[in-house]
PDB file of C-alpha atoms in Angstrom:
ATOM      1  CA  MET A   1     214.468  62.637  56.410  1.00  0.00           C
ATOM      2  CA  ILE A   2     217.227  61.798  58.859  1.00  0.00           C
ATOM      3  CA  LYS A   3     216.918  63.160  62.398  1.00  0.00           C
ATOM      4  CA  ASN A   4     219.735  65.286  63.778  1.00  0.00           C
ATOM      5  CA  GLN A   5     220.932  66.105  60.285  1.00  0.00           C
ATOM      6  CA  LYS A   6     223.161  69.169  60.311  1.00  0.00           C
ATOM      7  CA  PHE A   7     222.786  71.728  57.549  1.00  0.00           C
ATOM      8  CA  LYS A   8     225.499  73.941  56.129  1.00  0.00           C
ATOM      9  CA  LYS A   9     225.078  77.576  56.982  1.00  0.00           C
ATOM     10  CA  VAL A  10     223.860  79.400  53.890  1.00  0.00           C
ATOM     11  CA  SER A  11     224.795  83.026  53.304  1.00  0.00           C
ATOM     12  CA  LEU A  12     222.076  83.414  50.653  1.00  0.00           C
ATOM     13  CA  LYS A  13     218.635  84.870  51.355  1.00  0.00           C
ATOM     14  CA  VAL A  14     215.406  85.140  49.415  1.00  0.00           C
ATOM     15  CA  GLY A  15     215.597  88.187  47.146  1.00  0.00           C
ATOM     16  CA  ASP A  16     219.386  88.132  46.660  1.00  0.00           C
ATOM     17  CA  ASN A  17     220.742  88.443  43.117  1.00  0.00           C
ATOM     18  CA  VAL A  18     222.953  85.538  42.036  1.00  0.00           C
ATOM     19  CA  VAL A  19     224.849  84.406  38.946  1.00  0.00           C
ATOM     20  CA  VAL A  20     225.053  80.759  37.838  1.00  0.00           C
ATOM     21  CA  ILE A  21     228.682  79.579  37.637  1.00  0.00           C
ATOM     22  CA  THR A  22     228.239  76.015  36.293  1.00  0.00           C
ATOM     23  CA  GLY A  23     225.818  74.034  34.142  1.00  0.00           C
ATOM     24  CA  ASN A  24     223.706  74.772  31.071  1.00  0.00           C
ATOM     25  CA  ASP A  25     222.628  78.187  32.381  1.00  0.00           C
ATOM     26  CA  LYS A  26     226.180  79.372  33.100  1.00  0.00           C
ATOM     27  CA  GLY A  27     226.420  83.165  33.182  1.00  0.00           C
ATOM     28  CA  LYS A  28     222.699  83.821  33.719  1.00  0.00           C
ATOM     29  CA  THR A  29     221.627  86.019  36.606  1.00  0.00           C
ATOM     30  CA  GLY A  30     218.431  86.075  38.599  1.00  0.00           C
ATOM     31  CA  LYS A  31     216.760  86.679  41.937  1.00  0.00           C
ATOM     32  CA  ILE A  32     216.313  83.885  44.507  1.00  0.00           C
ATOM     33  CA  LEU A  33     212.619  82.939  44.829  1.00  0.00           C
ATOM     34  CA  SER A  34     212.918  80.237  47.507  1.00  0.00           C
ATOM     35  CA  ILE A  35     215.443  78.176  49.445  1.00  0.00           C
ATOM     36  CA  ILE A  36     215.124  74.449  50.242  1.00  0.00           C
ATOM     37  CA  LYS A  37     217.480  73.971  53.210  1.00  0.00           C
ATOM     38  CA  ALA A  38     216.939  70.218  53.586  1.00  0.00           C
ATOM     39  CA  LYS A  39     218.251  69.529  50.075  1.00  0.00           C
ATOM     40  CA  GLN A  40     220.583  72.572  49.881  1.00  0.00           C
ATOM     41  CA  LYS A  41     218.876  73.815  46.729  1.00  0.00           C
ATOM     42  CA  ILE A  42     217.458  77.134  45.583  1.00  0.00           C
ATOM     43  CA  ILE A  43     214.986  78.290  42.960  1.00  0.00           C
ATOM     44  CA  VAL A  44     216.204  81.221  40.868  1.00  0.00           C
ATOM     45  CA  ASP A  45     213.929  83.363  38.682  1.00  0.00           C
ATOM     46  CA  GLY A  46     214.500  82.645  34.971  1.00  0.00           C
ATOM     47  CA  VAL A  47     217.124  79.921  35.479  1.00  0.00           C
ATOM     48  CA  ASN A  48     216.874  76.122  34.925  1.00  0.00           C
ATOM     49  CA  LYS A  49     213.430  76.168  33.297  1.00  0.00           C
ATOM     50  CA  LYS A  50     211.679  72.886  32.494  1.00  0.00           C
ATOM     51  CA  PHE A  51     208.370  72.036  30.814  1.00  0.00           C
ATOM     52  CA  LYS A  52     205.666  70.389  32.958  1.00  0.00           C
ATOM     53  CA  CYS A  53     202.395  68.914  31.695  1.00  0.00           C
ATOM     54  CA  PHE A  54     199.232  69.483  33.724  1.00  0.00           C
ATOM     55  CA  LYS A  55     196.208  67.215  33.308  1.00  0.00           C
ATOM     56  CA  ILE A  56     192.602  68.331  32.854  1.00  0.00           C
ATOM     57  CA  GLN A  57     191.040  69.317  36.200  1.00  0.00           C
ATOM     58  CA  GLU A  58     187.461  70.013  35.060  1.00  0.00           C
ATOM     59  CA  LYS A  59     185.377  68.855  32.110  1.00  0.00           C
ATOM     60  CA  ASN A  60     185.384  72.208  30.300  1.00  0.00           C
ATOM     61  CA  ASN A  61     189.072  73.018  30.780  1.00  0.00           C
ATOM     62  CA  THR A  62     191.906  71.663  28.696  1.00  0.00           C
ATOM     63  CA  GLY A  63     195.269  70.420  29.884  1.00  0.00           C
ATOM     64  CA  GLU A  64     198.270  72.665  29.506  1.00  0.00           C
ATOM     65  CA  ILE A  65     202.028  72.687  29.342  1.00  0.00           C
ATOM     66  CA  ARG A  66     203.777  75.251  31.553  1.00  0.00           C
ATOM     67  CA  GLN A  67     207.400  76.242  31.831  1.00  0.00           C
ATOM     68  CA  ILE A  68     208.527  76.306  35.482  1.00  0.00           C
ATOM     69  CA  GLU A  69     211.804  76.963  37.316  1.00  0.00           C
ATOM     70  CA  THR A  70     213.328  73.913  38.970  1.00  0.00           C
ATOM     71  CA  PRO A  71     215.775  73.924  41.882  1.00  0.00           C
ATOM     72  CA  ILE A  72     219.557  74.043  41.460  1.00  0.00           C
ATOM     73  CA  HIS A  73     222.247  73.294  44.033  1.00  0.00           C
ATOM     74  CA  ILE A  74     223.550  76.137  46.162  1.00  0.00           C
ATOM     75  CA  SER A  75     227.165  75.441  45.132  1.00  0.00           C
ATOM     76  CA  ASN A  76     226.330  76.249  41.501  1.00  0.00           C
ATOM     77  CA  VAL A  77     225.595  79.934  42.154  1.00  0.00           C
ATOM     78  CA  LYS A  78     227.543  82.955  43.378  1.00  0.00           C
ATOM     79  CA  LYS A  79     226.113  86.022  45.105  1.00  0.00           C
ATOM     80  CA  ILE A  80     226.433  89.295  43.179  1.00  0.00           C
TER      81      ILE A  80
END
């Protein structure tokens, strides 16, 4: 990470309802779960879901495939 990097002021907060205005999930709405200021990205509940494979952690357990929300850029959403 670069020192003295200035971040844009974000008017969004965790818990705000937003609507996606561009991309594959255009028109979907959801609540903000977290904000990543360094990358100017947010994670929205129910939007931009991807599949992730998890390996076996113990001998008796099996691996699994989970569907998780991945971050999207702040400019792709609008506050409701």
